[in-house]
Short mmCIF file of C-alpha atoms and ligand atoms in Angstrom, two decimals:
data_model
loop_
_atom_site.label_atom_id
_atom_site.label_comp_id
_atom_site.label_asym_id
_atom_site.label_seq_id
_atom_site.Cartn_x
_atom_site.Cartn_y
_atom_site.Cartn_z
CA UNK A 1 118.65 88.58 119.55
CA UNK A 2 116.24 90.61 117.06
CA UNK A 3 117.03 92.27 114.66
CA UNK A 4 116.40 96.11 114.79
CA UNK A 5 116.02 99.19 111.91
CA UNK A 6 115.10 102.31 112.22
CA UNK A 7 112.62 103.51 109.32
CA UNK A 8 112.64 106.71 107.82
CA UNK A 9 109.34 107.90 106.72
CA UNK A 10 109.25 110.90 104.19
CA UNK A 11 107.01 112.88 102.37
CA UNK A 12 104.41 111.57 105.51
CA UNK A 13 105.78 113.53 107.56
CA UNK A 14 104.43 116.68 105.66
CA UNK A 15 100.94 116.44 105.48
CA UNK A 16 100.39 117.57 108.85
CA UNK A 17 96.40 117.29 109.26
CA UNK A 18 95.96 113.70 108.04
CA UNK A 19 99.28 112.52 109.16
CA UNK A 20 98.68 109.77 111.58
CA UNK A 21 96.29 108.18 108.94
CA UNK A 22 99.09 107.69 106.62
CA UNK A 23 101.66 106.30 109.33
CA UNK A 24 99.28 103.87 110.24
CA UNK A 25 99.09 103.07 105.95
CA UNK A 26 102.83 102.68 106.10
CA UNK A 27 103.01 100.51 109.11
CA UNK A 28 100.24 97.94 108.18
CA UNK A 29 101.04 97.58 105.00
CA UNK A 30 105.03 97.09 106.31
CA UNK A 31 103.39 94.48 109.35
CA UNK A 32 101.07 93.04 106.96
CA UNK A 33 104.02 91.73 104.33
CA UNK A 34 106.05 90.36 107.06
CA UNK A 35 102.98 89.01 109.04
CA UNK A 36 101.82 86.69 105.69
CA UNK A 37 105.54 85.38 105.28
CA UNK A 38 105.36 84.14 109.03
CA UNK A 39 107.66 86.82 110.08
CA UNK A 40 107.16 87.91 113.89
CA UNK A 41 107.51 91.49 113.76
CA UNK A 42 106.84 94.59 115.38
CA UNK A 43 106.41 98.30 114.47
CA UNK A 44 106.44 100.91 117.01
CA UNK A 45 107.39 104.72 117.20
CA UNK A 46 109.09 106.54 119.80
CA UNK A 47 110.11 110.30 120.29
CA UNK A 48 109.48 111.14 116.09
CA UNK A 49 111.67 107.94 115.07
CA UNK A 50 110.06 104.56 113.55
CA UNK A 51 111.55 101.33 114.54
CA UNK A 52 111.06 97.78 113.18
CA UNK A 53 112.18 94.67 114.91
CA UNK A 54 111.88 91.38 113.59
CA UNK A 55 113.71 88.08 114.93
CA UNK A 56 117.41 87.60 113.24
CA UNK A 57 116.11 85.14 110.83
CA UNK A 58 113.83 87.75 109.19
CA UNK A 59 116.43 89.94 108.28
CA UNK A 60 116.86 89.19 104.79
CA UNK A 61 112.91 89.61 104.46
CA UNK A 62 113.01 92.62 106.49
CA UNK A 63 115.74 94.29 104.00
CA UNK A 64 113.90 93.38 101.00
CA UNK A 65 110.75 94.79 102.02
CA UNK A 66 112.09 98.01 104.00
CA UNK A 67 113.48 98.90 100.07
CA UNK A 68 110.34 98.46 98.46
CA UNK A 69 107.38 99.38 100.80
CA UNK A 70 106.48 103.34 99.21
CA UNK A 71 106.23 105.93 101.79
CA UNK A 72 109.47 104.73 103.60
CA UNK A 73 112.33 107.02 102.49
CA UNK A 74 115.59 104.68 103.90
CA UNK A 75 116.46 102.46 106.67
CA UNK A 76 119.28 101.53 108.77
CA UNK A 77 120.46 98.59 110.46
CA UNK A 78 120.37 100.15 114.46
CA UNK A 79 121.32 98.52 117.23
CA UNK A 80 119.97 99.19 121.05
CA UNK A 81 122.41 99.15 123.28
CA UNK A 82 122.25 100.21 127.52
CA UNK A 83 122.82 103.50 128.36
CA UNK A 84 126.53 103.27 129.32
CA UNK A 85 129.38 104.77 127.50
CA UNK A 86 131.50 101.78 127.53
CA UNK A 87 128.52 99.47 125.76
CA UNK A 88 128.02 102.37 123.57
CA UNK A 89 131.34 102.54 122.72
CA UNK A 90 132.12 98.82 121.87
CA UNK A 91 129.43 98.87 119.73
CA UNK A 92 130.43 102.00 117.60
CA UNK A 93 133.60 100.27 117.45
CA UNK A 94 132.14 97.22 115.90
CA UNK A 95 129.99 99.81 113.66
CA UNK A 96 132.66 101.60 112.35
CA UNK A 97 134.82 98.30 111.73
CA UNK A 98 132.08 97.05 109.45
CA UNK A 99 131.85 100.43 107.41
CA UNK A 100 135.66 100.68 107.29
CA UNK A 101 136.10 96.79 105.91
CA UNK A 102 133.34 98.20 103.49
CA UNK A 103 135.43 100.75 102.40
CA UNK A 104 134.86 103.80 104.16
CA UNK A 105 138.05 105.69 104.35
CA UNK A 106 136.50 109.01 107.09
CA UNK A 107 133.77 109.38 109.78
CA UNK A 108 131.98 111.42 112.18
CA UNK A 109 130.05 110.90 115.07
CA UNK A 110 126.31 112.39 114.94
CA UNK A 111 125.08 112.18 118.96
CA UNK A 112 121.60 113.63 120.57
CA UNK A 113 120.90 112.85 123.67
CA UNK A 114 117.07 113.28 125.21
CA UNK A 115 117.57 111.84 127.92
CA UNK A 116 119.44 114.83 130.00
CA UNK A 117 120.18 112.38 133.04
CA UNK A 118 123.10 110.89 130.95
CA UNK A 119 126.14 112.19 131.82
CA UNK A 120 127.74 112.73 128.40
CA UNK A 121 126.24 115.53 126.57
CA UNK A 122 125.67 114.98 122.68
CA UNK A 123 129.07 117.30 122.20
CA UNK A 124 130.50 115.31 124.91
CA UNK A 125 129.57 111.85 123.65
CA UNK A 126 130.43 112.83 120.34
CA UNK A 127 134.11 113.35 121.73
CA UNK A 128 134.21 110.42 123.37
CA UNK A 129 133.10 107.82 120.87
CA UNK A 130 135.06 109.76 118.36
CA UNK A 131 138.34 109.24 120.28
CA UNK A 132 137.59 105.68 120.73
CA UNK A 133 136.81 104.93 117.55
CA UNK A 134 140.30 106.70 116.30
CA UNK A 135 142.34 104.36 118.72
CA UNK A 136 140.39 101.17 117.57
CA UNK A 137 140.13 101.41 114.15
CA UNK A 138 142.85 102.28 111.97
CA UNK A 139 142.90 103.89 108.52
CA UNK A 140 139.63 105.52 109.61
CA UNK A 141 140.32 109.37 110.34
CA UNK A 142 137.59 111.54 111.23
CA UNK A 143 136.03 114.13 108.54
CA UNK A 144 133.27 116.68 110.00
CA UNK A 145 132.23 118.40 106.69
CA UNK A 146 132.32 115.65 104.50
CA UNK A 147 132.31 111.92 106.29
CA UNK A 148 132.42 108.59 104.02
CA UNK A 149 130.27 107.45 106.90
CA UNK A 150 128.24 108.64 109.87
CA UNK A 151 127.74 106.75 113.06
CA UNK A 152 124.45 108.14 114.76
CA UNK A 153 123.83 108.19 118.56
CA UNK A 154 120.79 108.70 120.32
CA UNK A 155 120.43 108.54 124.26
CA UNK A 156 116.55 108.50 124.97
CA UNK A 157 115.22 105.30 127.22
CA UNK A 158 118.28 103.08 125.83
CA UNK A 159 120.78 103.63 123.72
CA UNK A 160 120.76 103.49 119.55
CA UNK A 161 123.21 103.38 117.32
CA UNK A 162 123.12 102.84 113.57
CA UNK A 163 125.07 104.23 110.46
CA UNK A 164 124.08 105.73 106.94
CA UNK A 165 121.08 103.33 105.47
CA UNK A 166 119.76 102.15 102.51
CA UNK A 167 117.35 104.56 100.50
CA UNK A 168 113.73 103.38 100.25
CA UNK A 169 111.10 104.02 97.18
CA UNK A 170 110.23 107.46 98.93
CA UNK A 171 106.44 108.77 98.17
CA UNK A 172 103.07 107.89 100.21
CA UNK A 173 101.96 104.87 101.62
CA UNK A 174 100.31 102.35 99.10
CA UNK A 175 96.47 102.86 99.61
CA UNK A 176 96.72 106.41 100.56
CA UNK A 177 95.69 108.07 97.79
CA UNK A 178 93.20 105.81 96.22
CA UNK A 179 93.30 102.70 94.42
CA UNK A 180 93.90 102.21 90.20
CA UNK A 181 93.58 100.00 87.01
CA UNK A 182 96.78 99.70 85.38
CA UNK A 183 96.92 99.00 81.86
CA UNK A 184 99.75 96.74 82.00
CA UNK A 185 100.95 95.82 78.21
CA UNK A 186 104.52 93.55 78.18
CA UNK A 187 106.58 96.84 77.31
CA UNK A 188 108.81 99.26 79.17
CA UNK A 189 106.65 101.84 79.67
CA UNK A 190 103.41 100.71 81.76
CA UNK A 191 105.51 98.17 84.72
CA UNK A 192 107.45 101.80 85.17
CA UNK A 193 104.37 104.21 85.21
CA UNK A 194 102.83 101.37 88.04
CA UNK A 195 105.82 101.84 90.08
CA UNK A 196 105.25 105.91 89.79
CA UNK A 197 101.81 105.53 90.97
CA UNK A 198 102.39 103.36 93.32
CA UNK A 199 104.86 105.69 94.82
CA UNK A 200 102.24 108.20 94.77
CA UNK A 201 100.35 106.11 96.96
CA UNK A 202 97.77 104.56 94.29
CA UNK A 203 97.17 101.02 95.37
CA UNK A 204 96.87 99.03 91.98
CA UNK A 205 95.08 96.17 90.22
CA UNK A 206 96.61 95.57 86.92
CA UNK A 207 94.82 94.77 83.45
CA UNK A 208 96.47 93.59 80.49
CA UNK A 209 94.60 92.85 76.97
CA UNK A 210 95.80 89.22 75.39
CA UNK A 211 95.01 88.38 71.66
CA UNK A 212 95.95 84.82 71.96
CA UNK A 213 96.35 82.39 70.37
CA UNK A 214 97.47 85.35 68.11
CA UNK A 215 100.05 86.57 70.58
CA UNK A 216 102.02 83.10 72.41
CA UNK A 217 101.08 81.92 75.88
CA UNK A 218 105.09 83.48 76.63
CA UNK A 219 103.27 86.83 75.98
CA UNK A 220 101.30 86.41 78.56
CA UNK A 221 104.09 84.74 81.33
CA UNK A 222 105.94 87.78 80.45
CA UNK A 223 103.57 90.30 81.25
CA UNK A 224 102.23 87.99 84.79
CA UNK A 225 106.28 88.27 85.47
CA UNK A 226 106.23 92.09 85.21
CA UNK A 227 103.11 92.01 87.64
CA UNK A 228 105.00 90.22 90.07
CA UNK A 229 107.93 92.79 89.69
CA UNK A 230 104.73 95.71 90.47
CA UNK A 231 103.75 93.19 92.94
CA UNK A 232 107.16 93.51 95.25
CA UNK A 233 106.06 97.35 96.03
CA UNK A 234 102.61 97.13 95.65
CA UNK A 235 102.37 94.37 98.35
CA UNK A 236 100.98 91.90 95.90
CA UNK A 237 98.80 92.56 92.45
CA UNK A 238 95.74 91.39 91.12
CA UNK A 239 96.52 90.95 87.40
CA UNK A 240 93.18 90.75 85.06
CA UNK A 241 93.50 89.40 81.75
CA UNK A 242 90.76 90.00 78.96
CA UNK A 243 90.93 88.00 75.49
CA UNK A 244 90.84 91.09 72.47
CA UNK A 245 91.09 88.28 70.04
CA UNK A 246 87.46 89.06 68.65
CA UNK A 247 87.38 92.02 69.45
CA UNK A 248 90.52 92.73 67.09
CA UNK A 249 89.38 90.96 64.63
CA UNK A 250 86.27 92.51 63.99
CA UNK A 251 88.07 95.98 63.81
CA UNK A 252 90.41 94.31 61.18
CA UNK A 253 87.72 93.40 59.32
CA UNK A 254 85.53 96.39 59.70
CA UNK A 255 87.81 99.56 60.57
CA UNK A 256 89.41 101.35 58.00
CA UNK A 257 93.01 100.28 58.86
CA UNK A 258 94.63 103.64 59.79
CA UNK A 259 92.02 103.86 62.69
CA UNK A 260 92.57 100.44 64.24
CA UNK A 261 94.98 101.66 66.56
CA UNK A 262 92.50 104.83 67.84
CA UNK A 263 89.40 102.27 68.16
CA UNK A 264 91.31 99.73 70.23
CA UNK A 265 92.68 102.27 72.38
CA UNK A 266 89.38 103.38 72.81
CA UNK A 267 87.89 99.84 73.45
CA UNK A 268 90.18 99.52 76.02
CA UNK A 269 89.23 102.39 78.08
CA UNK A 270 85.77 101.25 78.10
CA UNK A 271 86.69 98.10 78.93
CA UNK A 272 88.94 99.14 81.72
CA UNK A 273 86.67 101.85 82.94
CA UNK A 274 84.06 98.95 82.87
CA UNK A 275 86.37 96.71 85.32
CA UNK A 276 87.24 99.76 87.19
CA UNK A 277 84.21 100.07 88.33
CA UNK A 278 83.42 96.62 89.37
CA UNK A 279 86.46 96.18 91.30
CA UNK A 280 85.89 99.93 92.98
CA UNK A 281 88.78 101.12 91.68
CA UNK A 282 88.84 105.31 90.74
CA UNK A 283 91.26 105.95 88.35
CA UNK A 284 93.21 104.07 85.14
CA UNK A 285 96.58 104.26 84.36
CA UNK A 286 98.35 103.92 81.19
CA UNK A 287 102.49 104.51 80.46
CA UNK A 288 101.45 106.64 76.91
CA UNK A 289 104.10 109.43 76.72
CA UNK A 290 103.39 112.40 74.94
CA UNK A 291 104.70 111.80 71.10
CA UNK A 292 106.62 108.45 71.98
CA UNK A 293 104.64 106.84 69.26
CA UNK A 294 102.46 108.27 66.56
CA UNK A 295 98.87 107.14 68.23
CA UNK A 296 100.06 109.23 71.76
CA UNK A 297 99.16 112.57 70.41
CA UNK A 298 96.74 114.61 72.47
CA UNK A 299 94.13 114.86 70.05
CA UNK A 300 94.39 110.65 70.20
CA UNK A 301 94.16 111.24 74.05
CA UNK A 302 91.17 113.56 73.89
CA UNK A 303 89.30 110.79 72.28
CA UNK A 304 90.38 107.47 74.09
CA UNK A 305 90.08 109.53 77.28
CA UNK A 306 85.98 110.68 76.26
CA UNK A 307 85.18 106.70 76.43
CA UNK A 308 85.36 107.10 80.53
CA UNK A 309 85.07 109.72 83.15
CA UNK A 310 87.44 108.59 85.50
CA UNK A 311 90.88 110.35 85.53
CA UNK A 312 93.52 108.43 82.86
CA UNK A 313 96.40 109.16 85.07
CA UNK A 314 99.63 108.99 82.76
CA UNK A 315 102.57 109.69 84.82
CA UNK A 316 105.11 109.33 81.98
CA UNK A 317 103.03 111.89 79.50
CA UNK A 318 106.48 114.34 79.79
CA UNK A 319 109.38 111.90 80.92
CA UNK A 320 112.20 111.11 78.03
CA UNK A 321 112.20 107.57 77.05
CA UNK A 322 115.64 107.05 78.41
CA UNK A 323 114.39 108.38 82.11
CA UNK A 324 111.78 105.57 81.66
CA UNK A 325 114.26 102.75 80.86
CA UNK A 326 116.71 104.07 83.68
CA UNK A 327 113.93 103.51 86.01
CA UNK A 328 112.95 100.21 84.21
CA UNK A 329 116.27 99.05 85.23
CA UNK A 330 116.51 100.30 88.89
CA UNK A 331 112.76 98.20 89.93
CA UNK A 332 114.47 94.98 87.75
CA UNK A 333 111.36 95.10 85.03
CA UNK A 334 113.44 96.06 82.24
CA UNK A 335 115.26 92.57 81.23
CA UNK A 336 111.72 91.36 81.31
CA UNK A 337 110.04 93.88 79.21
CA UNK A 338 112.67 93.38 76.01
CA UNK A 339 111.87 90.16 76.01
CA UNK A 340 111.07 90.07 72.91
CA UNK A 341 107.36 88.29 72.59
CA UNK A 342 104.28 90.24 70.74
CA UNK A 343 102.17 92.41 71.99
CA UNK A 344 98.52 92.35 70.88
CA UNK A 345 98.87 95.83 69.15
CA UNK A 346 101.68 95.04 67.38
CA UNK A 347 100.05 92.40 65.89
CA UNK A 348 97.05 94.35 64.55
CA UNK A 349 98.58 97.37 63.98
CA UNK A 350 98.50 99.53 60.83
CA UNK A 351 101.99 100.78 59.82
CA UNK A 352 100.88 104.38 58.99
CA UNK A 353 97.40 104.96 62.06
CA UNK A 354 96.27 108.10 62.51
CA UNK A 355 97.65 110.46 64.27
CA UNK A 356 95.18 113.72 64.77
CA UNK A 357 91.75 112.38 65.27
CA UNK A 358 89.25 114.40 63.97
CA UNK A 359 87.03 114.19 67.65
CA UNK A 360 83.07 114.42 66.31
CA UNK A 361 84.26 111.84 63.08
CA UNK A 362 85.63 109.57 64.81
CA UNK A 363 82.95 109.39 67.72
CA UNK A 364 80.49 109.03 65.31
CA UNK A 365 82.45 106.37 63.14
CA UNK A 366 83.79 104.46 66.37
CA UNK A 367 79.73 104.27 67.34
CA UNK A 368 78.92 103.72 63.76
CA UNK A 369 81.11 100.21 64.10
CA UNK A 370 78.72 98.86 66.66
CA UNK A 371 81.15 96.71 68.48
CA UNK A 372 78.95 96.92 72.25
CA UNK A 373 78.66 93.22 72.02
CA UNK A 374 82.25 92.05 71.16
CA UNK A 375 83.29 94.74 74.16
CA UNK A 376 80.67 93.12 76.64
CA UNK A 377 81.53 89.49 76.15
CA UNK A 378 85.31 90.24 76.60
CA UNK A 379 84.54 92.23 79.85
CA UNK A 380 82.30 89.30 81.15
CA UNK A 381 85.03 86.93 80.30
CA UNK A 382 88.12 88.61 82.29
CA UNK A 383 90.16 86.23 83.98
CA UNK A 384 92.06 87.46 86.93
CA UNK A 385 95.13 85.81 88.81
CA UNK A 386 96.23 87.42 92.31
CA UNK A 387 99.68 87.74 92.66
CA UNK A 388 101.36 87.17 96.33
CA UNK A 389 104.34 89.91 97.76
CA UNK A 390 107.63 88.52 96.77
CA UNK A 391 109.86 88.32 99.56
CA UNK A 392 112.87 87.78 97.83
CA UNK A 393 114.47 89.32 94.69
CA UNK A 394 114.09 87.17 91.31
CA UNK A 395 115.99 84.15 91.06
P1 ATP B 1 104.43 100.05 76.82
O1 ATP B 1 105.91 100.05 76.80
O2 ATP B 1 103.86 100.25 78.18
O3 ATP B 1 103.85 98.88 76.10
P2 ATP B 1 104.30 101.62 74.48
O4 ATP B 1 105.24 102.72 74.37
O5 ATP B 1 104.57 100.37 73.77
O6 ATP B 1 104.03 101.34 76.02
P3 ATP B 1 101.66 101.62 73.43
O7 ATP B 1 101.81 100.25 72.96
O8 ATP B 1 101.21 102.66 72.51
O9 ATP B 1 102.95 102.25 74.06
O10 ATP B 1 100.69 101.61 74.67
C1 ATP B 1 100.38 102.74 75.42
C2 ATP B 1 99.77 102.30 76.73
O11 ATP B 1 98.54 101.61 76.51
C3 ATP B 1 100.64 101.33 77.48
O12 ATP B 1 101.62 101.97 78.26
C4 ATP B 1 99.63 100.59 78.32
O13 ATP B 1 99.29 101.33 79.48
C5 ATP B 1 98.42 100.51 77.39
N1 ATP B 1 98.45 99.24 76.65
C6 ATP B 1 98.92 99.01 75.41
N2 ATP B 1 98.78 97.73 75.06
C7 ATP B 1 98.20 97.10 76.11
C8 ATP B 1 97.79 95.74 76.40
N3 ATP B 1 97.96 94.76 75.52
N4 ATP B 1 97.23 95.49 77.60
C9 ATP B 1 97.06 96.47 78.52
N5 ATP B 1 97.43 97.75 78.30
C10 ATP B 1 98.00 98.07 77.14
MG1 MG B 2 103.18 98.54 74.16
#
């Protein structure tokens, strides 16, 4: 027997002109996941409603994916049935057992029918199952306006049950909207503001900047771990890693220290925009939130952001720290970020850096430094690791 779920797709279903485009995102990115773990599957549509079917021993697979894929607002475990009223009724029965042993103390019965040659209509097969369920299972009384759980009925060429589902990541359909850099350091903020582009569609490649061997080689497991966390939505991640190391030191040695902070933000950017545009990728993304630390003020923005002219998409810039760590939590890249192993700015950073760059100064200082070469050879040097879907949660 496989295994069947009906998928519900959300914000898709809105954007009317291009919508078929982004269904057909949503369902090869969902085929493609199962398709490279050797799991048989198959995603069709009928009359508005998305099913996936995969054999029995893909469901745990199936369950971990159908959470994580964006675009897909919730599933539900459904079950096809024939179209007669006592099949339709044992299984109900067997539904409504499960979500009573589960704890579900009311229900109702939600029926449509599109197939008018069934005899039942939805008011009458609502009736009917309702009844039988009330006889079968006990301690289960029916509630209308507010049910602990609702078994669903349609009647179109066979019968399908299924009850309340699990909620999905919601958004657009990884791809749909373009493709990123992420600026992935090992803190809270830039795993989280991957997951919000990636819910916005934004397929991602990840970058991080490494000062070994003045940050530990556990710096750098740490941050490929929080890849793989991006990687469970994204559908896998290509994580680039660029050595700093000379780069930093040179601006020790040469930038007055209150500005070492400003330059290597704006390093990065050219370095980033630089990969960007090898790997065809349109936009960067960063997790800076407005004020969170002394160098994210917008006149520090302005100038990082004048180093590139692709959009620096920052989709934290106005969220509260504690909304970030909430979220953290929720995609299971929180206990990784605090663990607690050094970042390469911490390392190098001033304890009082600037925090209103002057724009014109510090362009011309920032030029004035002459660090092109440093910059180039860390570019040329990236090494990049790509990162397969995880089809299971973290041990
Ligand atoms: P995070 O928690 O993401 O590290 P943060 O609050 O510590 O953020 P900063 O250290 O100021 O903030 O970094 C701001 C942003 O710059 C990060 O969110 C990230 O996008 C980028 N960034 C910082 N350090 C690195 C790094 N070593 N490699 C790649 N990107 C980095
Ligand atoms: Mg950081």
């Amino acid at each position: 027997m496989d295994a069947l779920y009906l998928v519900k797709i959300g914000e898709i279903t809105l954007k009317d002109g291009n919508r078929q485009e982004f269904v057909d995102t949503l369902k090869r990115d969902v085929k493609r996941r199962l398709s490279s773990a050797g799991i048989k599957n198959s995603f069709g549509s009928r009359d508005a409603r998305y099913y996936l079917t995969v054999p029995e021993s893909g469901r745990a697979a199936a369950e971990h994916i159908l959470s994580r894929v964006p675009g897909i607002n919730g599933w539900a475990r459904a079950e096809k049935v024939a179209k007669d009223i006592d099949a339709i009724a044992a299984t109900a029965v067997e539904l409504m057992r499960e979500r009573a042993a589960a704890g579900a103390r009311s229900f109702k019965v939600e029926a449509r029918r599109t197939d008018k040659g069934f005899p039942l209509d939805s008011y009458g097969i609502a009736r009917e199952l309702g009844d039988r369920i009330l006889a079968a299972v006990p301690g289960l009384p029916v509630n209308v306006r507010d049910p602990a759980t609702t078994l669903y009925v349609e009647i179109r060429e066979a019968a399908y049950l299924y009850t309340d589902g699990e909620p999905g990541v919601r958004g657009l359909p990884v791809g749909s909207t373009g493709a990123g850099l992420l600026l992935l350091s090992g803190g809270i903020d830039s795993p989280v503001a991957g997951y919000r582009m990636l819910g916005r569609g934004l397929a991602l490649e990840s970058l991080h900047f490494s000062a070994y061997p003045y940050t530990s080689r556990e710096a750098w497991e740490k941050v490929r771990s929080l890849a793989e966390v991006l990687a469970g939505y994204a559908g896998g991640m290509v994580l680039h890693t660029m050595s700093f190391t000379e780069f930093q030191l040179r601006l020790k040695k040469d930038a007055p220290a209150d500005r070492t902070t400003l330059y290597l933000r704006a390093a990065m950017m050219i370095a980033a925009a630089a990969l960007a545009r090898k790997r065809c990728l349109n936009s960067i993304v960063t997790g800076e939130s407005l004020g969170q630390v002394a160098s994210q003020t917008a006149e520090n923005m302005r100038f990082t952001g004048s180093y590139t002219d692709l959009p620096i998409l920052r989709p934290l810039v106005g969220t509260d720290k504690e909304d970030t760590i909430r979220t953290a939590r929720a995609i299971g890249s929180y206990e990784i970020s605090i663990q607690p192993y050094e970042d390469c700015c911490v390392l190098f950073s001033p304890r009082h850096p600037v925090l209103r760059a002057c724009f014109e100064r510090e362009r011309a200082d920032f030029e004035a430094l002459g660090l092109g070469d440093e910059l180039r050879a860390a570019v040329a040097a990236t090494e990049t690791v790509e990162l397969p879907c995880p089809l299971t949660p973290p041990a």
